[in-house]
mmCIF file of C-alpha atoms in Angstrom:
data_model
loop_
_atom_site.group_PDB
_atom_site.id
_atom_site.type_symbol
_atom_site.label_atom_id
_atom_site.label_comp_id
_atom_site.label_asym_id
_atom_site.label_seq_id
_atom_site.Cartn_x
_atom_site.Cartn_y
_atom_site.Cartn_z
ATOM 1 C CA MET A 6 61.837 8.597 171.074
ATOM 2 C CA VAL A 7 63.154 5.097 170.330
ATOM 3 C CA SER A 8 66.695 4.359 171.469
ATOM 4 C CA ILE A 9 68.776 2.434 168.879
ATOM 5 C CA PRO A 10 71.600 0.426 170.418
ATOM 6 C CA LEU A 11 74.967 1.122 168.879
ATOM 7 C CA LEU A 12 77.998 -1.126 168.787
ATOM 8 C CA ASP A 13 80.834 -0.020 171.035
ATOM 9 C CA SER A 14 84.276 0.460 169.525
ATOM 10 C CA ALA A 15 85.484 -3.053 170.467
ATOM 11 C CA GLU A 16 82.434 -4.744 168.926
ATOM 12 C CA ARG A 17 82.674 -2.574 165.811
ATOM 13 C CA SER A 18 86.356 -3.401 165.435
ATOM 14 C CA GLN A 19 85.650 -7.133 165.832
ATOM 15 C CA LYS A 20 82.874 -6.963 163.240
ATOM 16 C CA ILE A 21 85.109 -5.156 160.738
ATOM 17 C CA ARG A 22 87.893 -7.706 161.286
ATOM 18 C CA THR A 23 85.484 -10.581 160.701
ATOM 19 C CA ILE A 24 84.190 -9.030 157.466
ATOM 20 C CA LEU A 25 87.734 -8.435 156.225
ATOM 21 C CA ALA A 26 88.755 -11.980 157.166
ATOM 22 C CA PHE A 27 85.864 -13.496 155.201
ATOM 23 C CA PHE A 28 86.696 -11.231 152.268
ATOM 24 C CA ALA A 29 90.238 -12.615 152.390
ATOM 25 C CA ILE A 30 89.264 -16.299 152.343
ATOM 26 C CA TYR A 31 86.361 -15.833 149.898
ATOM 27 C CA ILE A 32 87.871 -13.453 147.353
ATOM 28 C CA LEU A 33 91.645 -13.470 147.819
ATOM 29 C CA TRP A 34 91.919 -17.262 147.902
ATOM 30 C CA GLY A 35 89.731 -17.431 144.822
ATOM 31 C CA THR A 36 92.093 -15.128 142.917
ATOM 32 C CA THR A 37 95.181 -17.193 143.732
ATOM 33 C CA PHE A 38 94.356 -19.826 141.102
ATOM 34 C CA LEU A 39 94.824 -17.283 138.313
ATOM 35 C CA ALA A 40 97.996 -16.006 139.985
ATOM 36 C CA ILE A 41 99.349 -19.584 140.059
ATOM 37 C CA ARG A 42 98.646 -19.918 136.347
ATOM 38 C CA VAL A 43 100.558 -16.710 135.635
ATOM 39 C CA ALA A 44 103.482 -17.888 137.787
ATOM 40 C CA VAL A 45 103.821 -21.340 136.155
ATOM 41 C CA GLU A 46 103.638 -19.871 132.653
ATOM 42 C CA GLU A 47 107.118 -18.440 133.251
ATOM 43 C CA LEU A 48 108.555 -20.436 136.179
ATOM 44 C CA PRO A 49 109.007 -24.176 136.867
ATOM 45 C CA PRO A 50 106.014 -25.343 138.941
ATOM 46 C CA LEU A 51 107.857 -26.900 141.887
ATOM 47 C CA PHE A 52 110.151 -23.882 142.136
ATOM 48 C CA ALA A 53 107.187 -21.479 142.091
ATOM 49 C CA ALA A 54 105.322 -23.450 144.773
ATOM 50 C CA GLY A 55 108.426 -23.787 146.924
ATOM 51 C CA ALA A 56 109.305 -20.092 146.672
ATOM 52 C CA ARG A 57 105.751 -19.149 147.659
ATOM 53 C CA PHE A 58 105.465 -21.284 150.768
ATOM 54 C CA PHE A 59 109.067 -21.073 151.970
ATOM 55 C CA THR A 60 109.031 -17.260 151.870
ATOM 56 C CA ALA A 61 105.595 -16.956 153.457
ATOM 57 C CA GLY A 62 106.459 -19.574 156.088
ATOM 58 C CA ILE A 63 109.724 -17.885 157.053
ATOM 59 C CA VAL A 64 107.980 -14.508 157.449
ATOM 60 C CA LEU A 65 105.059 -15.868 159.496
ATOM 61 C CA TYR A 66 107.203 -18.137 161.678
ATOM 62 C CA ALA A 67 109.738 -15.369 162.401
ATOM 63 C CA PHE A 68 106.922 -12.932 163.234
ATOM 64 C CA MET A 69 105.309 -15.329 165.726
ATOM 65 C CA ARG A 70 108.653 -16.103 167.367
ATOM 66 C CA PHE A 71 109.332 -12.349 167.623
ATOM 67 C CA LYS A 72 105.973 -12.007 169.403
ATOM 68 C CA GLY A 73 107.188 -14.473 172.020
ATOM 69 C CA GLU A 74 105.753 -17.803 170.878
ATOM 70 C CA THR A 75 107.748 -20.839 172.028
ATOM 71 C CA ALA A 76 109.670 -22.776 169.406
ATOM 72 C CA PRO A 77 108.320 -26.268 168.578
ATOM 73 C CA THR A 78 109.818 -29.278 170.347
ATOM 74 C CA ALA A 79 111.583 -32.089 168.484
ATOM 75 C CA LYS A 80 108.385 -34.205 168.460
ATOM 76 C CA GLN A 81 106.371 -31.231 167.254
ATOM 77 C CA TRP A 82 108.829 -30.609 164.415
ATOM 78 C CA ARG A 83 108.314 -34.247 163.357
ATOM 79 C CA SER A 84 104.542 -33.742 163.281
ATOM 80 C CA LEU A 85 105.013 -30.477 161.404
ATOM 81 C CA GLY A 86 107.137 -32.318 158.853
ATOM 82 C CA ILE A 87 104.362 -34.867 158.221
ATOM 83 C CA MET A 88 101.820 -32.055 158.005
ATOM 84 C CA ALA A 89 104.015 -30.147 155.528
ATOM 85 C CA LEU A 90 104.529 -33.239 153.368
ATOM 86 C CA LEU A 91 100.818 -34.042 153.138
ATOM 87 C CA MET A 92 99.278 -30.564 153.028
ATOM 88 C CA PHE A 93 101.827 -28.566 151.061
ATOM 89 C CA VAL A 94 104.221 -30.797 149.105
ATOM 90 C CA ALA A 95 101.800 -33.519 147.968
ATOM 91 C CA GLU A 96 98.957 -31.028 147.458
ATOM 92 C CA TYR A 97 100.497 -27.938 145.912
ATOM 93 C CA GLY A 98 103.276 -29.592 143.926
ATOM 94 C CA PRO A 99 100.770 -31.398 141.661
ATOM 95 C CA LEU A 100 98.412 -28.398 141.651
ATOM 96 C CA PHE A 101 101.069 -25.951 140.411
ATOM 97 C CA TRP A 102 102.157 -28.486 137.777
ATOM 98 C CA ALA A 103 98.563 -29.127 136.668
ATOM 99 C CA GLU A 104 97.888 -25.431 136.106
ATOM 100 C CA LYS A 105 100.237 -25.599 133.108
ATOM 101 C CA TYR A 106 97.652 -27.793 131.372
ATOM 102 C CA VAL A 107 94.253 -27.159 133.012
ATOM 103 C CA PRO A 108 92.331 -23.834 133.164
ATOM 104 C CA SER A 109 92.619 -22.142 136.549
ATOM 105 C CA GLY A 110 88.837 -22.100 137.013
ATOM 106 C CA VAL A 111 88.573 -25.866 136.570
ATOM 107 C CA VAL A 112 91.543 -26.387 138.920
ATOM 108 C CA SER A 113 89.674 -24.416 141.600
ATOM 109 C CA VAL A 114 86.588 -26.605 141.147
ATOM 110 C CA LEU A 115 88.610 -29.823 141.479
ATOM 111 C CA ALA A 116 90.371 -28.387 144.539
ATOM 112 C CA ALA A 117 86.942 -27.605 146.018
ATOM 113 C CA THR A 118 86.348 -31.359 146.409
ATOM 114 C CA LEU A 119 88.347 -31.196 149.663
ATOM 115 C CA PRO A 120 85.227 -31.392 151.891
ATOM 116 C CA ILE A 121 83.923 -34.345 149.847
ATOM 117 C CA ILE A 122 87.178 -36.287 150.127
ATOM 118 C CA THR A 123 87.530 -35.410 153.815
ATOM 119 C CA LEU A 124 84.027 -36.737 154.463
ATOM 120 C CA ILE A 125 84.867 -40.019 152.701
ATOM 121 C CA LEU A 126 88.031 -40.421 154.791
ATOM 122 C CA GLU A 127 86.082 -39.745 157.989
ATOM 123 C CA MET A 128 83.258 -42.153 157.097
ATOM 124 C CA LEU A 129 84.916 -45.093 155.360
ATOM 125 C CA ILE A 130 88.482 -45.165 156.709
ATOM 126 C CA LEU A 131 88.637 -43.395 160.065
ATOM 127 C CA ARG A 132 85.015 -44.192 161.074
ATOM 128 C CA GLN A 133 84.577 -40.718 162.547
ATOM 129 C CA GLN A 134 81.199 -40.101 160.886
ATOM 130 C CA ARG A 135 78.188 -42.262 160.115
ATOM 131 C CA MET A 136 77.061 -42.858 156.545
ATOM 132 C CA ARG A 137 73.801 -40.883 156.423
ATOM 133 C CA PRO A 138 71.576 -40.878 153.319
ATOM 134 C CA MET A 139 71.895 -37.116 152.761
ATOM 135 C CA LEU A 140 75.690 -37.162 153.058
ATOM 136 C CA ALA A 141 75.929 -40.209 150.791
ATOM 137 C CA THR A 142 73.757 -38.474 148.184
ATOM 138 C CA ALA A 143 75.832 -35.311 148.367
ATOM 139 C CA THR A 144 79.050 -37.320 147.973
ATOM 140 C CA ILE A 145 77.735 -39.156 144.906
ATOM 141 C CA LEU A 146 76.579 -35.827 143.458
ATOM 142 C CA GLY A 147 80.084 -34.432 143.849
ATOM 143 C CA PHE A 148 81.697 -37.372 142.083
ATOM 144 C CA VAL A 149 79.168 -37.117 139.262
ATOM 145 C CA GLY A 150 80.205 -33.473 138.885
ATOM 146 C CA VAL A 151 83.883 -34.468 138.698
ATOM 147 C CA ALA A 152 83.045 -37.154 136.144
ATOM 148 C CA VAL A 153 81.178 -34.605 134.010
ATOM 149 C CA LEU A 154 84.279 -32.401 134.067
ATOM 150 C CA LEU A 155 86.697 -35.195 133.164
ATOM 151 C CA ILE A 156 84.764 -37.206 130.568
ATOM 152 C CA PRO A 157 85.946 -36.147 127.099
ATOM 153 C CA GLY A 158 83.308 -34.371 125.085
ATOM 154 C CA GLY A 159 83.212 -31.977 122.150
ATOM 155 C CA LYS A 160 86.190 -29.925 121.058
ATOM 156 C CA GLN A 161 87.069 -28.809 124.577
ATOM 157 C CA HIS A 162 88.323 -31.553 126.865
ATOM 158 C CA LEU A 163 90.563 -31.514 129.921
ATOM 159 C CA ALA A 164 93.930 -33.199 130.327
ATOM 160 C CA LEU A 165 93.103 -36.268 132.407
ATOM 161 C CA VAL A 166 96.452 -36.867 134.176
ATOM 162 C CA PRO A 167 96.797 -33.291 135.539
ATOM 163 C CA CYS A 168 93.179 -33.407 136.759
ATOM 164 C CA LEU A 169 93.812 -36.714 138.532
ATOM 165 C CA ALA A 170 96.965 -35.187 140.044
ATOM 166 C CA ILE A 171 94.866 -32.349 141.508
ATOM 167 C CA LEU A 172 92.408 -34.836 143.010
ATOM 168 C CA ALA A 173 95.277 -36.903 144.432
ATOM 169 C CA GLY A 174 96.704 -33.762 146.005
ATOM 170 C CA ALA A 175 93.321 -32.891 147.464
ATOM 171 C CA THR A 176 93.233 -36.365 149.013
ATOM 172 C CA THR A 177 96.583 -35.883 150.737
ATOM 173 C CA TRP A 178 95.482 -32.453 152.028
ATOM 174 C CA SER A 179 92.288 -33.998 153.421
ATOM 175 C CA LEU A 180 94.264 -36.819 155.029
ATOM 176 C CA GLY A 181 96.657 -34.311 156.556
ATOM 177 C CA SER A 182 93.850 -32.124 157.887
ATOM 178 C CA VAL A 183 92.226 -35.143 159.529
ATOM 179 C CA LEU A 184 95.489 -36.473 160.993
ATOM 180 C CA THR A 185 96.496 -33.086 162.431
ATOM 181 C CA ARG A 186 93.672 -33.441 164.959
ATOM 182 C CA SER A 187 95.673 -36.158 166.715
ATOM 183 C CA MET A 188 99.183 -34.804 166.052
ATOM 184 C CA ASN A 189 101.419 -33.204 168.644
ATOM 185 C CA LEU A 190 101.511 -29.639 167.247
ATOM 186 C CA PRO A 191 102.289 -26.235 168.807
ATOM 187 C CA ALA A 192 99.364 -24.540 170.550
ATOM 188 C CA SER A 193 99.780 -21.411 168.422
ATOM 189 C CA ARG A 194 97.976 -21.941 165.129
ATOM 190 C CA PRO A 195 99.799 -19.136 163.282
ATOM 191 C CA LEU A 196 103.147 -20.555 164.456
ATOM 192 C CA THR A 197 102.063 -24.006 163.294
ATOM 193 C CA ALA A 198 100.999 -22.614 159.917
ATOM 194 C CA GLY A 199 104.260 -20.709 159.480
ATOM 195 C CA ALA A 200 106.430 -23.682 160.432
ATOM 196 C CA ALA A 201 104.475 -26.073 158.166
ATOM 197 C CA MET A 202 104.655 -23.685 155.196
ATOM 198 C CA MET A 203 108.377 -23.157 155.806
ATOM 199 C CA LEU A 204 109.080 -26.912 155.866
ATOM 200 C CA GLY A 205 106.776 -27.578 152.922
ATOM 201 C CA GLY A 206 108.400 -24.830 150.893
ATOM 202 C CA ALA A 207 111.878 -26.181 151.682
ATOM 203 C CA MET A 208 110.828 -29.688 150.562
ATOM 204 C CA LEU A 209 109.336 -28.313 147.329
ATOM 205 C CA LEU A 210 112.519 -26.374 146.588
ATOM 206 C CA ALA A 211 114.575 -29.522 147.237
ATOM 207 C CA LEU A 212 112.363 -31.463 144.804
ATOM 208 C CA SER A 213 112.687 -28.631 142.303
ATOM 209 C CA ALA A 214 116.466 -28.908 142.469
ATOM 210 C CA GLY A 215 116.285 -32.705 142.239
ATOM 211 C CA PHE A 216 114.175 -32.550 139.079
ATOM 212 C CA GLY A 217 116.615 -30.116 137.493
ATOM 213 C CA GLU A 218 114.375 -27.049 137.602
ATOM 214 C CA MET A 219 117.211 -24.934 139.021
ATOM 215 C CA HIS A 220 119.809 -25.847 136.364
ATOM 216 C CA PRO A 221 120.113 -23.136 135.231
ATOM 217 C CA PHE A 222 118.463 -21.044 137.928
ATOM 218 C CA PRO A 223 115.051 -19.842 136.688
ATOM 219 C CA HIS A 224 114.926 -16.361 135.188
ATOM 220 C CA ILE A 225 112.294 -14.483 137.207
ATOM 221 C CA THR A 226 110.616 -11.850 135.068
ATOM 222 C CA LEU A 227 108.740 -8.883 136.509
ATOM 223 C CA ARG A 228 105.436 -10.592 135.653
ATOM 224 C CA ALA A 229 106.400 -13.831 137.413
ATOM 225 C CA ALA A 230 107.767 -11.913 140.409
ATOM 226 C CA GLY A 231 104.486 -10.025 140.680
ATOM 227 C CA ALA A 232 102.487 -13.268 140.620
ATOM 228 C CA LEU A 233 104.740 -14.838 143.281
ATOM 229 C CA LEU A 234 104.547 -11.727 145.462
ATOM 230 C CA TYR A 235 100.754 -11.785 145.183
ATOM 231 C CA LEU A 236 100.648 -15.451 146.201
ATOM 232 C CA ILE A 237 102.994 -14.878 149.143
ATOM 233 C CA VAL A 238 101.290 -11.750 150.520
ATOM 234 C CA PHE A 239 97.627 -12.167 149.617
ATOM 235 C CA GLY A 240 97.326 -15.932 149.194
ATOM 236 C CA SER A 241 99.450 -17.143 152.106
ATOM 237 C CA LEU A 242 100.118 -14.391 154.650
ATOM 238 C CA LEU A 243 96.771 -12.548 154.522
ATOM 239 C CA ALA A 244 94.260 -15.199 153.430
ATOM 240 C CA PHE A 245 95.752 -18.111 155.362
ATOM 241 C CA THR A 246 96.207 -16.013 158.506
ATOM 242 C CA ALA A 247 92.587 -14.854 158.160
ATOM 243 C CA PHE A 248 91.526 -18.498 157.806
ATOM 244 C CA VAL A 249 93.349 -19.436 161.018
ATOM 245 C CA TRP A 250 91.944 -16.357 162.811
ATOM 246 C CA LEU A 251 88.371 -17.275 161.826
ATOM 247 C CA LEU A 252 88.799 -20.923 162.872
ATOM 248 C CA ALA A 253 89.592 -19.766 166.406
ATOM 249 C CA ARG A 254 86.373 -17.718 166.602
ATOM 250 C CA MET A 255 83.584 -19.604 164.824
ATOM 251 C CA PRO A 256 82.533 -23.100 163.694
ATOM 252 C CA ALA A 257 84.808 -24.735 161.127
ATOM 253 C CA THR A 258 81.869 -25.491 158.821
ATOM 254 C CA ARG A 259 81.096 -21.776 158.511
ATOM 255 C CA VAL A 260 84.720 -20.950 157.750
ATOM 256 C CA ALA A 261 84.882 -23.835 155.257
ATOM 257 C CA SER A 262 82.156 -22.140 153.187
ATOM 258 C CA HIS A 263 85.018 -20.631 151.161
ATOM 259 C CA ALA A 264 85.131 -23.995 149.341
ATOM 260 C CA TYR A 265 82.035 -23.117 147.301
ATOM 261 C CA VAL A 266 82.852 -19.422 146.860
ATOM 262 C CA ASN A 267 86.474 -19.667 145.667
ATOM 263 C CA PRO A 268 85.600 -21.584 142.451
ATOM 264 C CA ILE A 269 83.024 -18.963 141.454
ATOM 265 C CA VAL A 270 85.662 -16.239 141.816
ATOM 266 C CA ALA A 271 88.319 -18.317 140.033
ATOM 267 C CA VAL A 272 86.074 -19.337 137.106
ATOM 268 C CA ALA A 273 84.921 -15.729 136.603
ATOM 269 C CA LEU A 274 88.489 -14.376 136.716
ATOM 270 C CA GLY A 275 89.737 -17.062 134.343
ATOM 271 C CA TYR A 276 86.987 -16.214 131.861
ATOM 272 C CA PHE A 277 87.158 -12.420 131.969
ATOM 273 C CA MET A 278 90.892 -11.870 132.573
ATOM 274 C CA ALA A 279 92.609 -14.883 131.019
ATOM 275 C CA GLY A 280 90.192 -15.814 128.239
ATOM 276 C CA GLU A 281 89.623 -19.339 129.571
ATOM 277 C CA VAL A 282 86.864 -21.193 127.742
ATOM 278 C CA ILE A 283 83.728 -22.069 129.721
ATOM 279 C CA THR A 284 81.522 -24.736 128.146
ATOM 280 C CA ALA A 285 78.115 -26.025 129.197
ATOM 281 C CA ARG A 286 79.810 -29.206 130.417
ATOM 282 C CA ILE A 287 82.203 -27.255 132.632
ATOM 283 C CA LEU A 288 79.309 -25.221 134.046
ATOM 284 C CA ALA A 289 77.294 -28.378 134.741
ATOM 285 C CA GLY A 290 80.190 -30.161 136.448
ATOM 286 C CA THR A 291 81.011 -27.060 138.481
ATOM 287 C CA ALA A 292 77.414 -26.684 139.616
ATOM 288 C CA LEU A 293 77.194 -30.331 140.746
ATOM 289 C CA VAL A 294 80.466 -30.130 142.711
ATOM 290 C CA LEU A 295 79.500 -26.866 144.420
ATOM 291 C CA ILE A 296 76.014 -28.137 145.327
ATOM 292 C CA SER A 297 77.618 -31.266 146.783
ATOM 293 C CA VAL A 298 80.083 -29.226 148.861
ATOM 294 C CA PHE A 299 77.294 -26.920 150.038
ATOM 295 C CA LEU A 300 75.148 -29.869 151.183
ATOM 296 C CA ILE A 301 78.044 -31.554 152.969
ATOM 297 C CA LEU A 302 79.093 -28.411 154.839
ATOM 298 C CA ARG A 303 75.492 -27.589 155.668
ATOM 299 C CA ARG A 304 74.849 -31.057 157.111
ATOM 300 C CA SER A 305 78.157 -31.011 158.996
#
């Protein structure tokens, strides 16, 4: 009789947690682009982004402090402020605004250029990676895909300025993610995430007030409240916490594979649930960007 080894309870629990965490960053993050579109249809974009991250940040930060994590020092708060400005304000402010004009599926594809932009920053500016032929080819392929998406053609064409705003936001996120490696940040990643989201959300709400989005105070319908609640719970608290949890347990390149899964989920949801138009040009540009991201992450 052949003996089949079985996982003990601890190993089984760890395996289930890992599967659930990947489900969160693959599927839940992919669905947030449609939720953002629903939110900005009824709420001012900066207000919606600020409400999402400030609420999620407060909850996560308070939870980690309740668990006994030490509060950040003054220098760490300064680093967290820079991180929040680059990775939440400059990234998600333009992205929420752009979703008023660009289909959510296309927004997810443009946001998926994060690994491409990060690679360029590491190679050309920070000199942290060498320019290898395969990586150079993959980078060019990604930019060709973006160009295919943005070049006007046929009856369906994308608003250029919002698309450029998304790419600019992706650049600031990439810069922030690279700079955080040398920043003085708290040891606890969940505490860091909560504090950065809290600061970023506060800055976005301040900008919202400065641009007059709160005069009068936005009327939050049940539909908008549902979209915001989904973004706070599933997009920020669950998916982002799962992302941080996975980063502590496996290579970053494996965790970053969500970059070429999220757009597939977002494009499919936009088509089937929101009636977003998918043309051959959009499919071609999407395919080129996702192949580029796949090659870059695989080589990394």
